[in-house]
Coordinates of C-alpha atoms in Angstrom, one line a residue:
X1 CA 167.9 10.9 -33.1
X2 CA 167.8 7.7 -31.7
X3 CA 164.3 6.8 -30.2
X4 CA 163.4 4.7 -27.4
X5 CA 159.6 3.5 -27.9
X6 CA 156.8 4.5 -25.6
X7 CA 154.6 2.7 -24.4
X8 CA 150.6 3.2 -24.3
X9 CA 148.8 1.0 -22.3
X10 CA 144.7 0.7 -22.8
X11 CA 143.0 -0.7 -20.3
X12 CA 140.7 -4.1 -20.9
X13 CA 137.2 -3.1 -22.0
X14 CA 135.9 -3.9 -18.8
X15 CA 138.1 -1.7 -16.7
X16 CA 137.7 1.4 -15.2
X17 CA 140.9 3.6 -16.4
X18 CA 141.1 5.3 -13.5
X19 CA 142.5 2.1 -11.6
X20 CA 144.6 1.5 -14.3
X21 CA 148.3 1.5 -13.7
X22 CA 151.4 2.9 -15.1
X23 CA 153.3 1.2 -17.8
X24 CA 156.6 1.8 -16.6
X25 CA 155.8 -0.8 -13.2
X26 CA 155.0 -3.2 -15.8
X27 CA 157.6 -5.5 -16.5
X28 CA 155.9 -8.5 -19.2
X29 CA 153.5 -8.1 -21.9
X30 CA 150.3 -8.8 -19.5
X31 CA 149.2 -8.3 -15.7
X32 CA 146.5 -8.2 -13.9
X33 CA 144.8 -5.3 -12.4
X34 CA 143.4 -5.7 -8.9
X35 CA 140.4 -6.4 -10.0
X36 CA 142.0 -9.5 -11.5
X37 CA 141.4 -8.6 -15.5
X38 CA 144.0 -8.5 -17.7
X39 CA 145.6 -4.8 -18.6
X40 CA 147.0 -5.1 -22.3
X41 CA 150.1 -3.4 -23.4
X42 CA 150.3 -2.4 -26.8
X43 CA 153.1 0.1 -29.0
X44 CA 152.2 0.1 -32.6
X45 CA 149.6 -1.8 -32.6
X46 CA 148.1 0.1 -30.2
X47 CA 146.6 1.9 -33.8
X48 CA 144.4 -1.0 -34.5
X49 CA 142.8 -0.9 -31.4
X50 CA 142.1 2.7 -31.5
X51 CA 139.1 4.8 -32.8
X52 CA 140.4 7.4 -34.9
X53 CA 142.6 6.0 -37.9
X54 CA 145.3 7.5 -39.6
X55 CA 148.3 10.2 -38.9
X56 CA 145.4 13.2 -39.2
X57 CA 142.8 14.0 -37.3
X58 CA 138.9 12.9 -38.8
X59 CA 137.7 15.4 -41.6
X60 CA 135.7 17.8 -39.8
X61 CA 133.8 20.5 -41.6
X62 CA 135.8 23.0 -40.0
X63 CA 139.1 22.9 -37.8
X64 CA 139.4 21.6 -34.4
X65 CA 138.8 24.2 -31.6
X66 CA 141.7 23.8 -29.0
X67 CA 141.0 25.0 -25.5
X68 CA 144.6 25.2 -23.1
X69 CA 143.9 24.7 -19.0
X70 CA 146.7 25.7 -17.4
X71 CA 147.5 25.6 -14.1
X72 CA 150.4 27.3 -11.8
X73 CA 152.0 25.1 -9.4
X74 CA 149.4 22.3 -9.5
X75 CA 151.9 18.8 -8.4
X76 CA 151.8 15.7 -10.4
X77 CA 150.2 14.1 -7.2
X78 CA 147.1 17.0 -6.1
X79 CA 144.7 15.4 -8.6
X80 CA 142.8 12.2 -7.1
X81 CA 143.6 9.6 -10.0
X82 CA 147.0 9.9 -10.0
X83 CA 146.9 9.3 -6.6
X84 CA 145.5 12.2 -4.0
X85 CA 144.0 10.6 -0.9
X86 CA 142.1 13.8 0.0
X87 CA 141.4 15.8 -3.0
X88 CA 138.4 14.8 -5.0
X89 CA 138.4 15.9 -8.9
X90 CA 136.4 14.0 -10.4
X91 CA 136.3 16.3 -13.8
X92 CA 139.8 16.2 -14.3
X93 CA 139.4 12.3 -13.4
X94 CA 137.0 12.3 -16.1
X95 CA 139.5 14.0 -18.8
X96 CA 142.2 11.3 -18.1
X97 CA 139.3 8.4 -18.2
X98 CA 138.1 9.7 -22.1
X99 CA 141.4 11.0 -23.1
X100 CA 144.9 10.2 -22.6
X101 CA 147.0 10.7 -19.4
X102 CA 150.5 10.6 -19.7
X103 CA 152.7 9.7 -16.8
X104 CA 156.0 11.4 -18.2
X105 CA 154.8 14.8 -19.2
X106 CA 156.9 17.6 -18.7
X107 CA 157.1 21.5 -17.9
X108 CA 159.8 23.1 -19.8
X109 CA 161.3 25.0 -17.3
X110 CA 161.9 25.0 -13.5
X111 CA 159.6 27.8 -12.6
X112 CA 156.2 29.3 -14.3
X113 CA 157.7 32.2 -17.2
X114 CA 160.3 30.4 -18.8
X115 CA 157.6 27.4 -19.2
X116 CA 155.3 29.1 -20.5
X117 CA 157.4 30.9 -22.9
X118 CA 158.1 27.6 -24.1
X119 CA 154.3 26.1 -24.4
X120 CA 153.1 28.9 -26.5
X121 CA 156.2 29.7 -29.1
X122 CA 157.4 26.0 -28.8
X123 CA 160.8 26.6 -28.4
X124 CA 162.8 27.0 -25.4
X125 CA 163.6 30.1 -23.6
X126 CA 167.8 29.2 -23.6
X127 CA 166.9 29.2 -27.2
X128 CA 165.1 32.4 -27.2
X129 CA 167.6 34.3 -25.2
X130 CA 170.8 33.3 -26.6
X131 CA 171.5 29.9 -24.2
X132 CA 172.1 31.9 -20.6
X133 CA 168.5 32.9 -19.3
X134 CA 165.8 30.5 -18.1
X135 CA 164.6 32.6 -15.5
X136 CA 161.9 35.5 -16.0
X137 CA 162.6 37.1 -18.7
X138 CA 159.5 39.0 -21.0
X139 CA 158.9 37.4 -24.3
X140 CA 160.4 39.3 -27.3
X141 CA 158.0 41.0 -29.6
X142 CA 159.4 39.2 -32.6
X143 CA 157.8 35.3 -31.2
X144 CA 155.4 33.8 -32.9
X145 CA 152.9 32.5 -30.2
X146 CA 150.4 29.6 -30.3
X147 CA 147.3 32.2 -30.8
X148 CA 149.1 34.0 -33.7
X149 CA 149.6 30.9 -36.0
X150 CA 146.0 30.1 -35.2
X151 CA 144.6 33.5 -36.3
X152 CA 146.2 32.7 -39.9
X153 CA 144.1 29.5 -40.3
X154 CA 141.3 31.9 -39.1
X155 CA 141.0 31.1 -35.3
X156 CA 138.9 33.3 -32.7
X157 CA 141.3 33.6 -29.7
X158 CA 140.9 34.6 -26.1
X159 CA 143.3 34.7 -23.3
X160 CA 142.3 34.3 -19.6
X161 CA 143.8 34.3 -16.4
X162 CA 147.7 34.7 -15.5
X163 CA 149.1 36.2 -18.5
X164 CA 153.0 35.6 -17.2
X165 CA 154.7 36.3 -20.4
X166 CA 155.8 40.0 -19.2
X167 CA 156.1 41.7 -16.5
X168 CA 154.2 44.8 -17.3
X169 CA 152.0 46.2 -20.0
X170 CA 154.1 48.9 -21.1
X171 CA 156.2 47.7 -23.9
X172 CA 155.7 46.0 -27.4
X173 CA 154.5 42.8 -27.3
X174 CA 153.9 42.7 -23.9
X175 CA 150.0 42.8 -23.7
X176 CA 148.4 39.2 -24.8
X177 CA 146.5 41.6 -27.7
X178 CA 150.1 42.0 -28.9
X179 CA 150.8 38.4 -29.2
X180 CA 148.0 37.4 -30.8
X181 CA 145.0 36.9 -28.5
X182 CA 141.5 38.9 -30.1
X183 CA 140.5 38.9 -25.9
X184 CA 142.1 39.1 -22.6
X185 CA 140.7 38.7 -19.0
X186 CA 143.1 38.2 -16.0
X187 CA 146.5 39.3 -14.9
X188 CA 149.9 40.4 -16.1
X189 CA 151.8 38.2 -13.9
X190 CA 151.7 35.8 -10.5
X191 CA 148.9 36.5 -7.8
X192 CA 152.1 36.9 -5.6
X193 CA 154.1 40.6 -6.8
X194 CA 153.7 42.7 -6.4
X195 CA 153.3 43.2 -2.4
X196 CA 152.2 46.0 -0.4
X197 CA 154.7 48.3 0.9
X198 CA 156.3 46.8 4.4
X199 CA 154.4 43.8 3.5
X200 CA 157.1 40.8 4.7
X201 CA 157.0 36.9 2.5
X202 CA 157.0 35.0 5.3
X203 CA 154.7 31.3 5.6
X204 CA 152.7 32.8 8.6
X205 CA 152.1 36.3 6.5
X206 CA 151.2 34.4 3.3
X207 CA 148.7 32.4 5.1
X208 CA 147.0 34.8 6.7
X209 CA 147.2 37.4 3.7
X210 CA 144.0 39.0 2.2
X211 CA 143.8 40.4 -1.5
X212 CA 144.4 44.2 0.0
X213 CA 148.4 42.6 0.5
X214 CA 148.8 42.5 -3.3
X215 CA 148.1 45.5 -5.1
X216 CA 147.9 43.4 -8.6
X217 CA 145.3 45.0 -11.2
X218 CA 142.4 42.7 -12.9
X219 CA 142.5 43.7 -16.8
X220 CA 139.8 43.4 -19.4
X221 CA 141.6 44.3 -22.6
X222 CA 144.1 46.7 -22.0
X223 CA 141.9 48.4 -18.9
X224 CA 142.8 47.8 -15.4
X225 CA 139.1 47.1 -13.7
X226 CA 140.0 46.0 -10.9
X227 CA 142.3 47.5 -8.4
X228 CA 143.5 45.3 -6.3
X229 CA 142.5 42.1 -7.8
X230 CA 139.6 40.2 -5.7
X231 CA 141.7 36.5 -5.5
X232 CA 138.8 34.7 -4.0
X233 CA 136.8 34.6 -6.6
X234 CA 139.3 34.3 -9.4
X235 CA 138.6 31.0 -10.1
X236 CA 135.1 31.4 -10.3
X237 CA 135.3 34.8 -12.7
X238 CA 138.1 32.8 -15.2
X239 CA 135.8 30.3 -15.5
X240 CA 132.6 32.3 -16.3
X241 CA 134.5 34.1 -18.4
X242 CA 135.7 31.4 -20.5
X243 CA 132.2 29.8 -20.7
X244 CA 130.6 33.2 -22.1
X245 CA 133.2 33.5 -24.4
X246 CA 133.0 29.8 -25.5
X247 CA 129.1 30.6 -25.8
X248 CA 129.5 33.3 -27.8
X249 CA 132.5 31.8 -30.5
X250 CA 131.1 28.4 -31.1
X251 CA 130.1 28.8 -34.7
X252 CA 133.6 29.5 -35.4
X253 CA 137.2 28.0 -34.8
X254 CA 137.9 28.6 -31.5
X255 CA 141.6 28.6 -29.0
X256 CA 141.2 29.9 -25.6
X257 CA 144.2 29.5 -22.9
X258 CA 142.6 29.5 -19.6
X259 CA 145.6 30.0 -17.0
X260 CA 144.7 29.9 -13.8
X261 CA 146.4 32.0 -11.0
X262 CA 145.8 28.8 -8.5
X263 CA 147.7 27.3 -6.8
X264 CA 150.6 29.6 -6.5
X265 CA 150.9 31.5 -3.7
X266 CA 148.4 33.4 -1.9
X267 CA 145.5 30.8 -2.5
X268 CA 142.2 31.8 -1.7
X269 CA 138.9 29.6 -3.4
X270 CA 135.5 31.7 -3.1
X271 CA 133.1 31.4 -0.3
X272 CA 131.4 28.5 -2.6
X273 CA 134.1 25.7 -1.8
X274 CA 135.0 26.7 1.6
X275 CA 135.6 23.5 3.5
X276 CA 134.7 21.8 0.5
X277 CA 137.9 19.5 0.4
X278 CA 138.9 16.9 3.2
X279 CA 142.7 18.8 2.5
X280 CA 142.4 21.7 4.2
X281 CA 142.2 24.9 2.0
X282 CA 144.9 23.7 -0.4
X283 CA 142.2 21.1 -1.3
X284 CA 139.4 23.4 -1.7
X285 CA 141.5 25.2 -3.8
X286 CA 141.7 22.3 -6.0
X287 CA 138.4 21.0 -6.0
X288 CA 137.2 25.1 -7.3
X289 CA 139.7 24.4 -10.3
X290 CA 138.4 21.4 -10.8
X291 CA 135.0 22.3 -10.9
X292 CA 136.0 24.8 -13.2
X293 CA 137.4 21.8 -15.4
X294 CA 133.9 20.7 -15.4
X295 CA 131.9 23.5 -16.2
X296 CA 134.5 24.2 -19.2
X297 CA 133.7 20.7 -20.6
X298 CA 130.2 21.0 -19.9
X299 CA 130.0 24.7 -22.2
X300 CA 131.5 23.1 -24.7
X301 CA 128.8 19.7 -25.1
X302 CA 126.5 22.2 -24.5
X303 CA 127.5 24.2 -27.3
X304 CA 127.6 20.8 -29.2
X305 CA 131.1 21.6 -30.2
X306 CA 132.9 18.9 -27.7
X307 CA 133.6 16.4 -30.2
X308 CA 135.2 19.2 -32.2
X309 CA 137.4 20.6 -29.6
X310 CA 141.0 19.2 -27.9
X311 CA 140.8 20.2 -24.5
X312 CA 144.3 19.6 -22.5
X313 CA 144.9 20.5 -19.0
X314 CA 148.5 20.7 -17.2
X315 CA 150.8 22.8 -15.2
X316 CA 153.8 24.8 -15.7
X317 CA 155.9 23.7 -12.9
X318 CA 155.6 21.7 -9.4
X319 CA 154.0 22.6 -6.3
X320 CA 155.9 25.2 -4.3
X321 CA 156.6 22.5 -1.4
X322 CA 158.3 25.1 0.9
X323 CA 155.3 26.3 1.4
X324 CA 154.0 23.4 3.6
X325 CA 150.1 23.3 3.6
X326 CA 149.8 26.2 1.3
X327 CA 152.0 24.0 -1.5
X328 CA 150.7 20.6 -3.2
X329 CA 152.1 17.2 -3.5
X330 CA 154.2 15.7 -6.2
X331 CA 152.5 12.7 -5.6
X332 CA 155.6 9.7 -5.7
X333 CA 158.0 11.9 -7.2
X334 CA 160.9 13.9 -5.4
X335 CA 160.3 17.5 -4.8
X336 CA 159.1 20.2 -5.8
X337 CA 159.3 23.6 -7.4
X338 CA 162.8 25.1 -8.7
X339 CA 164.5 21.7 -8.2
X340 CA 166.0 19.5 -10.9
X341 CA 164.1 16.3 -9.5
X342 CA 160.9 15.1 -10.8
X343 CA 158.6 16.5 -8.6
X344 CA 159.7 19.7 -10.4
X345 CA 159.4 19.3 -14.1
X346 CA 156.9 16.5 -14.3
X347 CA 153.5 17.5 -14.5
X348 CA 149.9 15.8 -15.0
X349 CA 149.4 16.0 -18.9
X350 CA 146.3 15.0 -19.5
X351 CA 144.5 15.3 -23.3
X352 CA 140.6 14.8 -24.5
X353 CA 138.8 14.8 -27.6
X354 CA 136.0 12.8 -27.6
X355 CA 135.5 10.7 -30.5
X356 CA 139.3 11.1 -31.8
X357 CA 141.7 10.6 -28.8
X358 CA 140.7 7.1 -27.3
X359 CA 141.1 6.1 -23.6
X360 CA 144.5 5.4 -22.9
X361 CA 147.5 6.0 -20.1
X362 CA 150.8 7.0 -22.3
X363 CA 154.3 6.6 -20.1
X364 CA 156.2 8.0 -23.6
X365 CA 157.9 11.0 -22.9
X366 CA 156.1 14.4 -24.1
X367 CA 156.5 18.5 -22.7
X368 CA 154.7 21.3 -22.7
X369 CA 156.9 22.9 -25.3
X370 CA 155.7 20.5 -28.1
X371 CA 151.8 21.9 -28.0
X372 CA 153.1 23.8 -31.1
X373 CA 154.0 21.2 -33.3
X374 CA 150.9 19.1 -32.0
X375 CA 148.8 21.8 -32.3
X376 CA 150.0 22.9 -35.8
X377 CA 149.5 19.4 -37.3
X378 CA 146.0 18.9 -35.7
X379 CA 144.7 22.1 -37.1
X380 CA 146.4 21.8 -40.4
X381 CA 148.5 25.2 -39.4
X382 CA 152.0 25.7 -41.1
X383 CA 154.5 26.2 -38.5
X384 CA 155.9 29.7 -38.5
X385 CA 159.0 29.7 -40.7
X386 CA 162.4 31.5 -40.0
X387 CA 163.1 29.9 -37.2
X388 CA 164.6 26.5 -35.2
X389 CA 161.6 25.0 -33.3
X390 CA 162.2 22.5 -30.1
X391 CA 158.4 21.5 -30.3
X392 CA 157.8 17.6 -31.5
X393 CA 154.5 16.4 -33.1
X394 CA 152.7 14.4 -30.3
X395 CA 149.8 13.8 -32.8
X396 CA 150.6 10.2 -34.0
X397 CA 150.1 9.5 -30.0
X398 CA 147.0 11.0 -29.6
X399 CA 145.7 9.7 -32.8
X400 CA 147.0 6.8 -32.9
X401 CA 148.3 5.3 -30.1
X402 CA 152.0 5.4 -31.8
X403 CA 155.1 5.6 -29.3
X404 CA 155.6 9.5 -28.4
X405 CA 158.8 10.7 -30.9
X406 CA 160.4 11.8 -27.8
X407 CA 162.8 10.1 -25.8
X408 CA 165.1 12.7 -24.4
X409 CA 164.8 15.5 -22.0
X410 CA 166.9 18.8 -20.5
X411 CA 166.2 20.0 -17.3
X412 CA 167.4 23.6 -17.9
X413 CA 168.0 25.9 -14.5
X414 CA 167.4 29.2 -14.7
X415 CA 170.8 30.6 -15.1
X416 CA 170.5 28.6 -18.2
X417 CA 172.8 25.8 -17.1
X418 CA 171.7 22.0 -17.5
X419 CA 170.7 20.8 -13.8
X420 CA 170.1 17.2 -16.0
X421 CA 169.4 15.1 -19.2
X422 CA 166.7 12.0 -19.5
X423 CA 167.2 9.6 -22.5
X424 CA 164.6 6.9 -22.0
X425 CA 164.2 5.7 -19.0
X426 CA 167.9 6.9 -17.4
X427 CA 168.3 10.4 -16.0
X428 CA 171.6 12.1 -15.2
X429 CA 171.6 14.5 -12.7
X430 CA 174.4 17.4 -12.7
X431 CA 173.0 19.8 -10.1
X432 CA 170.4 19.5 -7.3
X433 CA 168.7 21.0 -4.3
X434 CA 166.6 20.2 -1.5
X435 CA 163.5 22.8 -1.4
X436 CA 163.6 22.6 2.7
X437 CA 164.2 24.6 5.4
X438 CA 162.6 28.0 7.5
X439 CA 160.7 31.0 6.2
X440 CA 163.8 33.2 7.2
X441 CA 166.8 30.5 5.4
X442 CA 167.2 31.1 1.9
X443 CA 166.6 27.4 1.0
X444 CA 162.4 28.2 1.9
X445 CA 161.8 29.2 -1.5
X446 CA 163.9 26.3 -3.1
X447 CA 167.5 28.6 -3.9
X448 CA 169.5 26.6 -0.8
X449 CA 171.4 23.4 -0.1
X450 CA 173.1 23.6 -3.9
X451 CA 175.0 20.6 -4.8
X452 CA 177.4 19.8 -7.6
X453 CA 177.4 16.1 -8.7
X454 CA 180.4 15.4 -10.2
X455 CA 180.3 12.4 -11.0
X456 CA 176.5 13.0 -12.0
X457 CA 173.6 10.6 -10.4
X458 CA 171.8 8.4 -12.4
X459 CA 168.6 7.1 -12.1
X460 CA 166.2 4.9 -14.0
X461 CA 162.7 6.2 -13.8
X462 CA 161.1 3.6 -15.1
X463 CA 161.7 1.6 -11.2
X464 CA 163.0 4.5 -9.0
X465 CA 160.5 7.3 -10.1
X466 CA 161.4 9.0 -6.7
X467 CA 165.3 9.0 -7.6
X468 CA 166.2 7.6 -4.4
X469 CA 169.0 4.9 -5.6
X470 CA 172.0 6.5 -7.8
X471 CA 173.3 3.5 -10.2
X472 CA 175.9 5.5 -11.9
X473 CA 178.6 3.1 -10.4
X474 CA 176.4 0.0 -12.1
X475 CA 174.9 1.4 -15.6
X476 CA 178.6 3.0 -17.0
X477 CA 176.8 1.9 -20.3
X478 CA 173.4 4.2 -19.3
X479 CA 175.6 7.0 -18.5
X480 CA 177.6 7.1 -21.5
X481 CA 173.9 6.6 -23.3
X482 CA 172.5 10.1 -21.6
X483 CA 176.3 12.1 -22.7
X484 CA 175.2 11.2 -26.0
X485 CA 172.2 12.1 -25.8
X486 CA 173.3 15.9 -24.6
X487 CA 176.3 15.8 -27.2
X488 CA 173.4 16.0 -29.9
X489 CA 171.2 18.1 -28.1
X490 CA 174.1 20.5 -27.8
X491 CA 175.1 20.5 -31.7
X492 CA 171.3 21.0 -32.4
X493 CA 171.6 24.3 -30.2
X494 CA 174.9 25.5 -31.4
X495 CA 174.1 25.0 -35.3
X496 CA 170.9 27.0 -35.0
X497 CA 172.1 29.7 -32.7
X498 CA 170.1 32.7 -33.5
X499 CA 167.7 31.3 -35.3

């Protein structure tokens, strides 16, 4: 595989991260930031400059505790340092100040299953299903997840939240106890299905929709409690539950995936953060999962196991924009939610670890489906064996400040067809779709307005991050570059058919 080198920028010593600025607008070694200080660039000497040394993580006395914050349909813009005017999340903020933000991390698939499937076996669902499904589809009993190669180095695990890895609870390997996870807390699927009986999905109904719409069970275990769910305080009830059980597992390795059911449609926030945000309720609705950011960190330093723990925080897919008010922003980027543009598959990605994973803003190329790999090497876990993986180690980044390994990218539909292909900076688009229109044309929920490019687009992200200028015509040479690029990606797939 040919790599193109990432770059990680770390901000002067006496600059606040959080004005810092992406790489990719950087065109010489050295700016200036407004403030008028220097920003350095580094690539592999970024490792000198970094606190933790060497391709492992520091000798701890027992292995890292990893703790997976997950959102569901959280845009790439709704936080406020990558660029909210509105929405104040100053925990997150905090995360990507300590940690490392990276500006080109990606969901692996257009739409919340599929992506998951791929962040917790680490290998794609076209993969998984034989090359012709990215759409739901319930995970096959014979995965390996995330929480099962953890339990062999001797992990406590706990699921909660959105499950979305099934659609029911009725089959092997369908529960999160099935897969791997010692505790489960949330639900088996989106806060949206089912709906009541006569119930229509319009935007005016959504909006105005109360819990009693969606007859969706609350499950401790393998018990339904909780019949229908009470969505207002979700939020707040993931979160406490993820602090007792953090309370209670501290003296031991520890993985908890917290997946919150916000903000997907309906979105409620408990009576706590009404009006809370300048943004209307989508805002509040932020600022409640951000303060469940903050009381997540705060468990774990008070538990005195923070400097011990990798806590990473994302989201599966863009913000359902066809929503209007109820949806979020993808900040600069074009789109939303079951589209092939940006606004779609790029997502915050945002790691922390204090002590290990110095500041830093990364614009290398990394995706939710290569938390396995990472995870594996910075726990000292085996990969599963028997099978082809798709998941790359992103732990020289984080530990060193080392270009990410990745430099390609397939943005899968979900009839399994490639929408487009990024190598680098270039990205060819095959298929697209414009998420617009009214509640009652079919192109509201992002299906509509289907085009074929033939010839593809192409666009280089590192100066058009909104795709707005097609340079096909100009950069033969960049298009030819990306057809390689799938050629290889498309051997890899075809020689390990199966496996």
């Amino acid at each position: 595989m040919n790599l193109t080198l990432g770059t990680v920028l770390i901000p002067d010593s006496n600059v606040d991260p959080a004005n810092a600025q992406s790489p990719s607008l950087i065109t010489d070694g050295c700016r200036e930031s407004e403030g008028g200080r220097p920003l350095r660039i580094a690539l592999v000497v970024a490792a000198a400059m970094l606190t933790a040394c060497g391709s492992q993580p520091k000798p701890q006395s027992r292995p890292p505790n990893i703790v997976l914050i997950l959102t569901d349909d959280l845009g790439y813009g709704d936080i406020s340092i990558q660029g909210h005017p509105l929405i104040r999340t100053p925990n997150i903020d905090r995360m990507a100040r300590e940690g490392q933000r990276w500006t080109s991390f990606y969901a692996s698939a257009p739409l919340c299953n599929p992506s998951r499937v791929a962040l917790v076996t680490g290998r794609m669902p076209i993969r998984i299903h034989g090359s012709d499904k990215n759409s739901w589809a319930n995970l096959p009993d014979e995965e390996i997840t995330l929480a099962e190669m953890l339990k062999e180095r001797g992990y406590a695990t706990a699921y909660v939240g959105k499950w979305g890895l099934s659609g029911r609870f009725d089959y092997p390997g369908s529960h999160p106890g099935d897969q791997g996870f010692d505790d489960f807390f949330g639900l088996v699927g989106s806060n949206d299905a089912p709906l009541r009986e006569g119930f229509e999905r319009t935007y005016e109904n959504i909006k105005n929709s109360t819990s009693e719409d969606f007859p969706i069970s609350l499950y401790r275990q393998r018990k339904a409690v909780e019949t229908p769910a009470y969505q207002p305080t979700l939020t707040k009830r993931y979160t406490e539950e993820s602090v007792r059980w953090i309370g209670g597992h501290s003296e031991e390795p520890f993985f908890l995936f917290l997946g919150h059911s916000m903000p997907h449609v309906p979105i409620f926030r408990s009576p706590e953060f009404e009006g809370h945000s300048n943004a209307g309720l989508y805002g509040d609705v932020i600022e409640e999962i951000d303060w469940s950011v903050g009381q997540v960190i705060r468990a774990l330093e008070e538990a005195g196991v923070a400097d011990n723990t990798l806590v990473w925080f994302s989201s599966d897919n863009g913000p359902w924009r066809t929503y209007f008010d109820l949806g979020g922003s993808s900040g600069h980027l074009r789109d939303g939610k079951i589209t092939s543009w940006e606004g779609d598959f790029r997502v915050p990605g945002i790691f922390w670890w204090p002590g290990t994973i110095a500041p830093a803003v990364v614009d290398g190329i990394g995706v939710n489906v290569d938390l396995m790999a990472t995870i594996a090497t910075l726990t000292g876990t085996e990969l599963p064996g028997g099978r082809v993986f798709d998941s790359m180690d992103l732990s020289p980044t984080l530990l060193n400040g080392d270009p990410s390994p990745r430099s390609e990218w397939f943005y899968y539909g979900q009839s399994g067809n490639l929408w487009a292909a990024r190598e680098g900076n270039f990205k060819l688009v095959f298929e697209s779709w414009e998420s617009l229109g009214t509640e009652k044309q079919i192109g509201w929920r992002g299906y509509g307005n289907h085009q074929t490019h033939d010839p593809p687009l192409l666009f280089d992200l590192s100066t058009d991050p909104a795709e707005r200028w097609d340079i096909a015509k100009r950069k033969p040479d960049a298009v030819e570059q990306v057809h390689q690029a799938i050629e290889r990606h498309r051997q890899h797939l075809a020689q390990s058919r199966g496996q």
